[in-house]
Short mmCIF file of C-alpha atoms and ligand atoms in Angstrom, two decimals:
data_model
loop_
_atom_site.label_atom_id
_atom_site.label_comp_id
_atom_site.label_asym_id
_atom_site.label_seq_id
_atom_site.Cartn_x
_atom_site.Cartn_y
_atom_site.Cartn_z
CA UNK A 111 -29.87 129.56 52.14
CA UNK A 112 -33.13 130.60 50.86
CA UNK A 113 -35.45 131.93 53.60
CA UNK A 114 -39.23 132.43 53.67
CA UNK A 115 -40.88 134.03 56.57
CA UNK A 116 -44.82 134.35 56.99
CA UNK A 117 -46.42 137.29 58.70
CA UNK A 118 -46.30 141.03 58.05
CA UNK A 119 -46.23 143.05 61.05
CA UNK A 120 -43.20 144.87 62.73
CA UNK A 121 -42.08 141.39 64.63
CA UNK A 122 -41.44 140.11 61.35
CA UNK A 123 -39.91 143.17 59.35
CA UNK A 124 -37.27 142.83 62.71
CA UNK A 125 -37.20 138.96 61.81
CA UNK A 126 -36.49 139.79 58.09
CA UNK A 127 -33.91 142.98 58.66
CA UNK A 128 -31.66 140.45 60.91
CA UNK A 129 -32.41 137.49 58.29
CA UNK A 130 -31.41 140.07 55.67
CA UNK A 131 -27.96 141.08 57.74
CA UNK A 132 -26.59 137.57 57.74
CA UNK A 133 -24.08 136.42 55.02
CA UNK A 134 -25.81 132.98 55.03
CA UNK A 135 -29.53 133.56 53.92
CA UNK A 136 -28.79 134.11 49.71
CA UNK A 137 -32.47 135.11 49.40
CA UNK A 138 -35.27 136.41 51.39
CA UNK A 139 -38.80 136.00 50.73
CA UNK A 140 -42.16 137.16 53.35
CA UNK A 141 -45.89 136.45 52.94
CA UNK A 142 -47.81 138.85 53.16
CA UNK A 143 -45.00 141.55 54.66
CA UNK A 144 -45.68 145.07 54.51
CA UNK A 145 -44.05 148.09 52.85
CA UNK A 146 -41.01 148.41 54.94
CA UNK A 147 -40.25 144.60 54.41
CA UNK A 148 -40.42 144.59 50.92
CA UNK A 149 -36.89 146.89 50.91
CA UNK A 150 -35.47 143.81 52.31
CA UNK A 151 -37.09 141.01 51.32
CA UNK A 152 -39.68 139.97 47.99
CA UNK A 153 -43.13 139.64 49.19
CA UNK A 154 -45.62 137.22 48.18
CA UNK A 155 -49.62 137.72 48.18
CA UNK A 156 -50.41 134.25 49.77
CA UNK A 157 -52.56 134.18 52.96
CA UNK A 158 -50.49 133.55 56.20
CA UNK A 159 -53.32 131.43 57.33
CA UNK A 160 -53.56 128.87 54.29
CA UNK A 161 -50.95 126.39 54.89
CA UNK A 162 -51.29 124.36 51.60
CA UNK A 163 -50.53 127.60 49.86
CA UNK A 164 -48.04 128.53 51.92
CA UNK A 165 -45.97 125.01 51.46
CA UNK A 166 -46.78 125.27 47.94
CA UNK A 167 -45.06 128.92 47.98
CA UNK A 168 -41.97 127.53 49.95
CA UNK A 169 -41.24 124.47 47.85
CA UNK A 170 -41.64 126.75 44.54
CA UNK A 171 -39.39 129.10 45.97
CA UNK A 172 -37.24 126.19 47.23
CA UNK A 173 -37.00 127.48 50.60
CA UNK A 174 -34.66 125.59 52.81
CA UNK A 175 -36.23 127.48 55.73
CA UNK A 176 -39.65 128.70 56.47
CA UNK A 177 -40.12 131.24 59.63
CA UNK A 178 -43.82 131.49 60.75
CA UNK A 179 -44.16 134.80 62.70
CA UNK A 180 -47.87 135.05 64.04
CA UNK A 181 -49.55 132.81 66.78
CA UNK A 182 -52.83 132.67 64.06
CA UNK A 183 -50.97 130.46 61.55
CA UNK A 184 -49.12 128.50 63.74
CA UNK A 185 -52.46 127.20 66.10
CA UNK A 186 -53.80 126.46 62.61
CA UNK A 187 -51.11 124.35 61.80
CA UNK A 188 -49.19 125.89 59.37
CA UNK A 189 -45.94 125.12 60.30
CA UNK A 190 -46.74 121.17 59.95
CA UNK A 191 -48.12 121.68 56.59
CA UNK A 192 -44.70 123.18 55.80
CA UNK A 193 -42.71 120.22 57.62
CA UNK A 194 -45.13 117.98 55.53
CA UNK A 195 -44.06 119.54 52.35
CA UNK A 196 -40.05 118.38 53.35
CA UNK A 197 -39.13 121.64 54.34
CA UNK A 198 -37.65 123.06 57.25
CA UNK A 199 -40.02 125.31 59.79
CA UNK A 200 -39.44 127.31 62.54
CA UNK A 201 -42.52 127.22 64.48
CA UNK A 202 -44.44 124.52 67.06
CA UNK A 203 -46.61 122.32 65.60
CA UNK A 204 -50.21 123.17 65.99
CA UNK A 205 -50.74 120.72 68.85
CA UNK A 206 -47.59 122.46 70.60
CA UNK A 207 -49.12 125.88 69.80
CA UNK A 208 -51.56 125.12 71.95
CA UNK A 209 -49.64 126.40 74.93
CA UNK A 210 -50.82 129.84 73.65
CA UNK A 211 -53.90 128.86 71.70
CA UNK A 212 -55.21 127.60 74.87
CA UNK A 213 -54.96 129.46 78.72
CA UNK A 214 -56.60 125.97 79.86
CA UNK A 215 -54.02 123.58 78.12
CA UNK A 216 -51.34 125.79 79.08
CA UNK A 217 -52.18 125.82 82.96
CA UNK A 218 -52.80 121.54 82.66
CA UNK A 219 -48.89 121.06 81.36
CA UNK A 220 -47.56 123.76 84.35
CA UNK A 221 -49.11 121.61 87.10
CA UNK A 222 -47.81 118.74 85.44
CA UNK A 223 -44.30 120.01 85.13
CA UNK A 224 -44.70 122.13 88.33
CA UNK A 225 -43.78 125.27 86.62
CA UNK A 226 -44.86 128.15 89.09
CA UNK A 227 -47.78 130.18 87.93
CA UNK A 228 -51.24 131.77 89.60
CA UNK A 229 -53.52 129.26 91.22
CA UNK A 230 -56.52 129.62 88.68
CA UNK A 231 -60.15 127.65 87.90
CA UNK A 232 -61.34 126.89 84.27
CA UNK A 233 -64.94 127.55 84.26
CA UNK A 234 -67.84 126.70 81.93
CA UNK A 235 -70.94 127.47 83.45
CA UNK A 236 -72.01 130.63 85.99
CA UNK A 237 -72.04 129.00 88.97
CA UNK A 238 -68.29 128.20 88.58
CA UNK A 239 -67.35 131.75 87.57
CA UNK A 240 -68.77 133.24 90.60
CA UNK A 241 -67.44 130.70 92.82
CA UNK A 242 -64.09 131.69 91.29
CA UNK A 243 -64.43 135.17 91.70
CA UNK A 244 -65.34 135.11 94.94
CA UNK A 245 -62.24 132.91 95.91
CA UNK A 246 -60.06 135.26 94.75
CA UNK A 247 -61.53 138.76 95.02
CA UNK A 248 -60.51 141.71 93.80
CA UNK A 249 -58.51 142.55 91.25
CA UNK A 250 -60.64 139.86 89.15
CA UNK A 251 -58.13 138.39 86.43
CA UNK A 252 -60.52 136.87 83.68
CA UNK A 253 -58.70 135.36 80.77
CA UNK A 254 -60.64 134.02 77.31
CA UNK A 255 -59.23 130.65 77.11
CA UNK A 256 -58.78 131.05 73.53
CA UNK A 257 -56.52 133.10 71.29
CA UNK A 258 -57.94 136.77 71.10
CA UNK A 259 -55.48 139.18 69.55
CA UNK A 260 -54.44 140.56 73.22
CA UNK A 261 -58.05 141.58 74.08
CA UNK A 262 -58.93 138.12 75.86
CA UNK A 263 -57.82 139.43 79.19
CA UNK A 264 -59.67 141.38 82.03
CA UNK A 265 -57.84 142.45 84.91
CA UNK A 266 -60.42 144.70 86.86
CA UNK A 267 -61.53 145.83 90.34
CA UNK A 268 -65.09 145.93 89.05
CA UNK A 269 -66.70 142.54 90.03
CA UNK A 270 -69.72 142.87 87.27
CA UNK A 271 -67.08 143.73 84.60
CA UNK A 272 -65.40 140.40 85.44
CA UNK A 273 -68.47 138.86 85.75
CA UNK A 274 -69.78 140.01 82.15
CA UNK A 275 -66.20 139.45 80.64
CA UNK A 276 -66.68 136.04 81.96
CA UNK A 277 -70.02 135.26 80.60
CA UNK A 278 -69.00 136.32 77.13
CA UNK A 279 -66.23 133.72 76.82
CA UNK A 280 -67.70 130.27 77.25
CA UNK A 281 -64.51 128.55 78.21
CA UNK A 282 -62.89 131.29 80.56
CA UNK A 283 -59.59 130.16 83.01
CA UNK A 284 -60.64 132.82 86.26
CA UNK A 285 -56.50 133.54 88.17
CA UNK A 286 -55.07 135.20 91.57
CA UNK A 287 -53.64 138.81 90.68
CA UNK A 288 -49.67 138.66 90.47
CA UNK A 289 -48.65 142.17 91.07
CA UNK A 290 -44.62 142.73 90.17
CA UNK A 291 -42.91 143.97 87.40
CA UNK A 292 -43.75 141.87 84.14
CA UNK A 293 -40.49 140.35 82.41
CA UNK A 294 -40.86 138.48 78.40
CA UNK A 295 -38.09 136.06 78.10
CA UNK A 296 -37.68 134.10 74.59
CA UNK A 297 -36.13 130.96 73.99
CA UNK A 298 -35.16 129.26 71.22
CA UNK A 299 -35.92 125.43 71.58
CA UNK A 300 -36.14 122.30 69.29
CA UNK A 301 -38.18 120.30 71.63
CA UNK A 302 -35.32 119.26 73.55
CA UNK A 303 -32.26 121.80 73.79
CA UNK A 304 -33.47 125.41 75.04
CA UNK A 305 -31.70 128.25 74.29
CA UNK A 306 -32.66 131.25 76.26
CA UNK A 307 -32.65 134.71 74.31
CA UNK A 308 -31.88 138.63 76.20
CA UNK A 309 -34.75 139.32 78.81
CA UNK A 310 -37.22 142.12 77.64
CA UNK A 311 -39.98 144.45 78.59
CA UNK A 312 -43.25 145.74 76.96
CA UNK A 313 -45.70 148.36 77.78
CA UNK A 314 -48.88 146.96 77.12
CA UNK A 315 -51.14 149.90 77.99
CA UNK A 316 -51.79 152.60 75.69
CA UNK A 317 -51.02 156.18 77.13
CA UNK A 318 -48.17 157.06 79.57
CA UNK A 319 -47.90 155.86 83.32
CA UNK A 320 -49.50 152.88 82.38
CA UNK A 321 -52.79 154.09 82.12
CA UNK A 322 -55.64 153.75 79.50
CA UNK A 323 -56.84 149.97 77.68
CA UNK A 324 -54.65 147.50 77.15
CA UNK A 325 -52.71 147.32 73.50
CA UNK A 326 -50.32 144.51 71.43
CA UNK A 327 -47.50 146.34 72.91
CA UNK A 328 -46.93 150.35 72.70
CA UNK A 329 -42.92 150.07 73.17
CA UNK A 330 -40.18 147.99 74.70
CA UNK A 331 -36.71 148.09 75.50
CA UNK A 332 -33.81 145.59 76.66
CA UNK A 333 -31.54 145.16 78.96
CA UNK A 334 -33.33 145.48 82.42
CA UNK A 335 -31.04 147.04 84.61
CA UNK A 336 -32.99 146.34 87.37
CA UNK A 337 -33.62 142.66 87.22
CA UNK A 338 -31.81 140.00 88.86
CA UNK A 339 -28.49 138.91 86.84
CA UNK A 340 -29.52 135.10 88.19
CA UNK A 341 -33.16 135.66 86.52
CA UNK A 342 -32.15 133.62 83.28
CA UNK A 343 -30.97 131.30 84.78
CA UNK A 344 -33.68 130.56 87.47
CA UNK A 345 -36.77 130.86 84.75
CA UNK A 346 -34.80 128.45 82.60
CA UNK A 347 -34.75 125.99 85.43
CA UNK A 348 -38.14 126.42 86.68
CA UNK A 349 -39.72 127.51 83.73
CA UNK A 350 -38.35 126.83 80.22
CA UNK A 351 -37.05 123.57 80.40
CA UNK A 352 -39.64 121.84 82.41
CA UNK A 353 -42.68 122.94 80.23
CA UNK A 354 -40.58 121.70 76.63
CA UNK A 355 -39.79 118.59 78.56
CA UNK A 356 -43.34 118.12 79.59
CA UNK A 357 -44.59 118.53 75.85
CA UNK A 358 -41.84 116.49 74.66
CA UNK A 359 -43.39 113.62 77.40
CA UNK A 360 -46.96 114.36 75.72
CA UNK A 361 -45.83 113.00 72.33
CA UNK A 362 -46.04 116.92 70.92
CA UNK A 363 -42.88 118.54 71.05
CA UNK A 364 -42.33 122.31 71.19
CA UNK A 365 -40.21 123.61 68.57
CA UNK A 366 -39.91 126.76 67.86
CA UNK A 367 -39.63 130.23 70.16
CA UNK A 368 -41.33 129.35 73.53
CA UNK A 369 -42.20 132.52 75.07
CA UNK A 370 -42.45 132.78 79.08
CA UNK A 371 -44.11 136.03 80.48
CA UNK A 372 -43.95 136.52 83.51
CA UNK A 373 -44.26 138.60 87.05
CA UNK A 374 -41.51 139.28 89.23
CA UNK A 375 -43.70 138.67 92.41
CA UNK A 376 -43.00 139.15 96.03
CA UNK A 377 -42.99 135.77 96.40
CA UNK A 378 -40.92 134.85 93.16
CA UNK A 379 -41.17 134.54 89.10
CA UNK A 380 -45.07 133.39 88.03
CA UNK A 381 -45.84 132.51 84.46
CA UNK A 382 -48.61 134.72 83.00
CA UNK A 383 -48.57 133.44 80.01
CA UNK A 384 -46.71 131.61 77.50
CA UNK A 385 -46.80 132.26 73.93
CA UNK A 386 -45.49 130.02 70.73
CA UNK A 387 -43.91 132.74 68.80
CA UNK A 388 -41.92 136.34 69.22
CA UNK A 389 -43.25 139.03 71.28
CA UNK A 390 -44.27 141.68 69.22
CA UNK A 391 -42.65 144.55 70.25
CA UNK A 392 -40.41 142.75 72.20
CA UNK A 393 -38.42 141.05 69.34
CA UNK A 394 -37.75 144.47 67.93
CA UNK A 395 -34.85 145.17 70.92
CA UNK A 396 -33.92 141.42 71.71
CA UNK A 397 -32.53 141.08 68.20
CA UNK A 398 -30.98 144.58 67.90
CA UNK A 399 -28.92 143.33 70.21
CA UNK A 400 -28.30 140.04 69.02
CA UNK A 401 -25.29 139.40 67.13
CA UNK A 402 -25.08 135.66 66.51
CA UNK A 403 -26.71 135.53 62.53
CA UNK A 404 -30.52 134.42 62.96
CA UNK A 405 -30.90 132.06 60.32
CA UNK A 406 -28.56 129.73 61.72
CA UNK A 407 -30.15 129.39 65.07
CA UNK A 408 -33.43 128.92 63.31
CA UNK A 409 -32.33 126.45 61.24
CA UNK A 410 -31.04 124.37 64.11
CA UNK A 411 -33.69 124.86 65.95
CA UNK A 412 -36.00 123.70 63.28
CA UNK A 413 -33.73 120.42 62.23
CA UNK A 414 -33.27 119.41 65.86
CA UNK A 415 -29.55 120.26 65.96
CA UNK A 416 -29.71 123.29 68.56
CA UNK A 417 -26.96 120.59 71.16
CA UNK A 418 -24.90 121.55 68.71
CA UNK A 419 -24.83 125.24 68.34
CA UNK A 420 -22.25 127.40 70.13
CA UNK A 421 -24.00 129.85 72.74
CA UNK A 422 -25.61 132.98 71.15
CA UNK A 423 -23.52 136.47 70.78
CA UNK A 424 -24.40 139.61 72.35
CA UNK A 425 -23.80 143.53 71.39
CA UNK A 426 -23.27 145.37 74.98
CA UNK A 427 -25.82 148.35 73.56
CA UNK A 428 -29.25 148.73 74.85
CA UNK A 429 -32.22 149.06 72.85
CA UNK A 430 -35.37 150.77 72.76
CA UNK A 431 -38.42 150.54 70.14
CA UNK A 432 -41.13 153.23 70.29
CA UNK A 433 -44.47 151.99 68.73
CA UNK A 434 -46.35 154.68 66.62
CA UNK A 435 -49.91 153.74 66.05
CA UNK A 436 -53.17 154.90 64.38
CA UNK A 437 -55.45 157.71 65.59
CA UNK A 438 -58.12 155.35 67.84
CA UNK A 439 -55.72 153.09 68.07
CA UNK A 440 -56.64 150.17 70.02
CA UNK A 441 -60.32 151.02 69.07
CA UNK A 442 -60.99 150.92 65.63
CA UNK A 443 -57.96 152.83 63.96
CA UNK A 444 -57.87 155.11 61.48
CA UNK A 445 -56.23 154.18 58.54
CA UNK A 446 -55.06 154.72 54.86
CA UNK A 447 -52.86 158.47 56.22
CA UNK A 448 -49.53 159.36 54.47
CA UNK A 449 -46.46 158.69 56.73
CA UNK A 450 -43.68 161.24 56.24
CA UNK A 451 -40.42 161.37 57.50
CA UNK A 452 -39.17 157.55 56.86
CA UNK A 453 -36.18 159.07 54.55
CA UNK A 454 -35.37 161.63 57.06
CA UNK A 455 -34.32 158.59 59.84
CA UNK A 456 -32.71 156.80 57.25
CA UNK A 457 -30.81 160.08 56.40
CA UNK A 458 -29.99 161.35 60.28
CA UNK A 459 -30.43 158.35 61.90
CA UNK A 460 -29.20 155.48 60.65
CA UNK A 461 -27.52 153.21 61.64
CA UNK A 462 -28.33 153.77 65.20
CA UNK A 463 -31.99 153.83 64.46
CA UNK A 464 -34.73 152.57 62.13
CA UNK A 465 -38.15 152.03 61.63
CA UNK A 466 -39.70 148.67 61.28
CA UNK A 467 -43.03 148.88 59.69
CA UNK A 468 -46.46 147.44 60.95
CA UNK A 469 -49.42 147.81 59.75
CA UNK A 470 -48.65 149.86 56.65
CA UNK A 471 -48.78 149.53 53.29
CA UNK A 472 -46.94 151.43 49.56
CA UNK A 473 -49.51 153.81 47.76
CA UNK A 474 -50.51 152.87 44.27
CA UNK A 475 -48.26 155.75 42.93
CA UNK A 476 -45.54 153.14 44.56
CA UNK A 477 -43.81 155.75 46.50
CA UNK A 478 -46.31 156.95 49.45
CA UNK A 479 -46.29 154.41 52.66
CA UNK A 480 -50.14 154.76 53.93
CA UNK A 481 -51.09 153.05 57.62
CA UNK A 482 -52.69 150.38 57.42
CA UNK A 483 -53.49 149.23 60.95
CA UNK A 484 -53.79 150.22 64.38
CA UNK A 485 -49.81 149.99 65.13
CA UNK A 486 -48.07 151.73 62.63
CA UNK A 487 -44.45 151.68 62.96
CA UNK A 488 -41.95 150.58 65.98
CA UNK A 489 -39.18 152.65 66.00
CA UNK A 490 -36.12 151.17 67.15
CA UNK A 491 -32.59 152.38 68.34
CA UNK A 492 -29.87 150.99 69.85
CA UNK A 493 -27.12 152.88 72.21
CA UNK A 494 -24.18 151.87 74.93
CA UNK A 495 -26.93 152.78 77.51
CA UNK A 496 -30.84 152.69 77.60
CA UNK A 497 -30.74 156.17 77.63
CA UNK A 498 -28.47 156.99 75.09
CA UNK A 499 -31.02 154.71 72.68
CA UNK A 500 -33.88 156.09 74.43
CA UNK A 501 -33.00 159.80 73.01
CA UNK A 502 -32.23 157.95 69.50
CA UNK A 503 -35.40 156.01 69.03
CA UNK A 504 -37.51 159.84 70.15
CA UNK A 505 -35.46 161.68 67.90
CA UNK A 506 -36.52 159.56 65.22
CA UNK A 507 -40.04 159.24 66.17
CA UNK A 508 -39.98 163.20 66.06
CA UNK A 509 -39.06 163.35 62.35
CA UNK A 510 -41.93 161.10 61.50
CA UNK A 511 -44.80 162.39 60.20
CA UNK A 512 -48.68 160.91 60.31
CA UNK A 513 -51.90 162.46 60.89
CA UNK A 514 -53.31 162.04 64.13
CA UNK A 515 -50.97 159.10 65.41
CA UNK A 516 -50.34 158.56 69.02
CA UNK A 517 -46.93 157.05 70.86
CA UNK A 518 -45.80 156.77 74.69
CA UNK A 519 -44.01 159.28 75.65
CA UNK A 520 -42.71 156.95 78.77
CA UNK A 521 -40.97 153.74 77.13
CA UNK A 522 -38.02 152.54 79.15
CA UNK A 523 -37.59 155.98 81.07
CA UNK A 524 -37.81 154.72 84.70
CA UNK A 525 -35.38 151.78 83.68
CA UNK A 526 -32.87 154.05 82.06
CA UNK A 527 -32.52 155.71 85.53
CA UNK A 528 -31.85 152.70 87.31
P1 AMP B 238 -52.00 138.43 78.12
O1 AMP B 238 -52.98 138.77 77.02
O2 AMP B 238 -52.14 137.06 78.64
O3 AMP B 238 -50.62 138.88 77.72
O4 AMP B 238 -52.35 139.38 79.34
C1 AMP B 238 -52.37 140.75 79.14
C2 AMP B 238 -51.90 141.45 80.38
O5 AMP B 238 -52.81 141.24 81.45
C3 AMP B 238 -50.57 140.94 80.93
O6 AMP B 238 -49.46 141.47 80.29
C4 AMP B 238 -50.66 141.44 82.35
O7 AMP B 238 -50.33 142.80 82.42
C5 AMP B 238 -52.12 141.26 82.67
N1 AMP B 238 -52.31 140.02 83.41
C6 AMP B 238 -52.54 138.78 82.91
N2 AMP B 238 -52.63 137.87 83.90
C7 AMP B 238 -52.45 138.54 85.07
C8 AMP B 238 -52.45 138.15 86.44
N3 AMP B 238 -52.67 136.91 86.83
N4 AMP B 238 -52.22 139.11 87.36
C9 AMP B 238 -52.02 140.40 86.98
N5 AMP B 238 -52.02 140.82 85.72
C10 AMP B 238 -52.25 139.92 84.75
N1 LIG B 239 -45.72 141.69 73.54
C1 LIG B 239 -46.83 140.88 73.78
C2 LIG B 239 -47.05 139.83 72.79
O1 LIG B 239 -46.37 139.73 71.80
O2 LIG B 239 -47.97 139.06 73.00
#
């Protein structure tokens, strides 16, 4: 089958590596991509955001799937222009997107389906922001209702910080602190039949030990050792299949990747937040370790036949992806450096690790990769332990060569010593 996939970070050059792996897809195309998908698959200059353009692209190319990789597109509604157009899509609808486009919407359906989450107020005006604050105290938790690239949410001691964050966002949903470790579980769902993906972590803070601003995601790895073997099982109860049932209810199924992120509290599994798409760095490990072929499962998923598909496959290695990003990085980055050292990983490294690109682009010489954005590269590697692909994925990221980037020097060590 001939596969299209929109988006062009590191989530979607993982997308298009395992698309480009399984004996099914017969071509491979991506809009925009980057320079590290476009050894795999043909890119296409059409904006991810225009969904007339990007239908027209797909029924040109006579896609019989499209894959929609960013939350941007998808709250836009690009996946229904595609589904308009006849063709297949993997990705909600806009209306079901809204479970990530909107903190507000998403808290309404987990009350109705009683999917456990922090207690929370949407607020509006001042009055109700500092009655919320007050209610809860300190640490503040002040989340933009709307979708803000990962810099929407304030999670501060500092009551005039939360207050200000507050102020700035109009429509701002004010939550109880969960304090546990943070889990991202995927599932693959179309609207009806959920099918739950490999448990991951991310390390959303910039420098090591967790300190420093939040980021998209400076590295993740899967398996967790240390997580409950029941956890699965108990978030798909609670958590998976009551919220697509509840859209389904509304009239505005979810179809597509339903993301759950939550906190292992003291007093069980909270939803933080969901999202409507792959985790980005998450994604990376889950599908290095997924052996079922992708396109498949997406396809299914996005014709309403996922009853039908056998249970997913799994590799027994561990994986671990190391994001490199820009000097500034996740202030204003620095950008347009040479990156050396890609040929050396694919010379010493491969198979057991690899770079997927980010934000980078090819020189016009058509030979130099330049960065291009604030997270560079996420370099993954698998191994039969986390710390066998722990030492892979650093190894790699040593050979690697770019002008003032920065990486976490931390990324799944406590977990491989479980
Ligand atoms: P989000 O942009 O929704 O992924 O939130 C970014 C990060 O803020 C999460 O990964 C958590 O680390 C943190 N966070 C969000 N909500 C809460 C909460 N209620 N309690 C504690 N930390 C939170
Ligand atoms: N890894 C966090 C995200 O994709 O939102």
């Amino acid at each position: 089958m001939k596969v299209l996939v929109i988006g062009g970070g590191a989530r979607e050059h993982a997308l298009c590596r395992s698309l480009s792996l399984d004996p099914d897809v017969t071509a491979l195309h991506c809009a925009p991509g980057n320079a590290g998908i476009a050894e795999v698959a043909q890119l296409h200059a059409v904006d991810a955001m225009d969904g007339a353009a990007v239908a027209r692209l797909a029924t040109e190319l006579e896609a019989r799937l499209v894959v929609v990789g960013p939350e941007a597109p998808l709250v836009a509604g690009v996946a229904d222009a595609v589904r308009d157009a006849g063709i297949a899509c993997f990705g909600p609808s806009a209306e079901a997107a809204r479970l990530e486009g909107s903190k507000a919407f998403a808290k309404d359906v987990m009350a109705a389906a009683s999917v456990p989450t922090g207690r929370s107020y949407v607020c509006t005006t001042p009055e109700e922001i500092d009655k919320a604050l007050d209610a809860f105290g300190a640490p503040f938790v002040v989340k933009d209702d709307g979708l803000a690239a990962g810099k929407g949410v304030v999670v501060t001691d500092d009551i005039a910080a939360a207050r200000e964050h507050a102020l700035a966002c109009g429509r701002v949903v004010i939550e109880e602190f969960l304090d546990g470790p943070e889990v991202s579980l995927f599932a693959v769902t179309d609207g009806r039949t959920v099918l739950p993906l490999r448990p991951a972590q991310d390390f959303k803070r910039a420098l090591d030990g967790d300190e420093g601003p939040n980021t998209g995601g400076m590295g993740a790895y899967s398996p967790l050792p240390w997580a409950d073997p029941k956890l699965v099982d108990e978030v798909m109860e609670t958590v998976l299949q009551p919220t697509v049932d509840e859209l389904r209810r509304r009239g505005t199924p979810f179809a597509g990747l339903l993301y759950a992120g939550l906190a292992i509290t003291g007093r069980g599994v909270r939803v933080i937040e969901f999202n409507a798409r792959f985790g980005d760095p998450e994604t990376q490990v889950v599908l290095a370790r997924l052996r079922t072929p992708l396109a498949g499962v997406l396809l299914a998923a996005a014709e309403g036949r996922l009853a039908d598909q056998p249970s997913l496959a799994w590799r027994d290695d561990a994986a671990v992806t190391v994001v490199v990003a820009s000097h500034n990085y996740p202030g204003t980055p620095r950008t347009g450096d040479p990156i050396e050292g890609l040929a050396d990983v694919v010379a010493q490294d491969a198979p057991h690790a690899y770079v997927l690109h980010a934000g980078t682009r090819l020189a016009d010489d058509g030979s130099t990769v330049l960065s291009a954005g604030g997270r560079v590269l996420s370099v993954t590697a698998t191994g039969k332990d986390l710390g066998q692909a722990r030492e892979r994925a650093y190894a790699a990221v040593d050979r690697i060569r770019l002008d003032g980037s920065q990486h976490r020097t931390d990324i799944a060590r406590e977990a491989a010593e479980v």
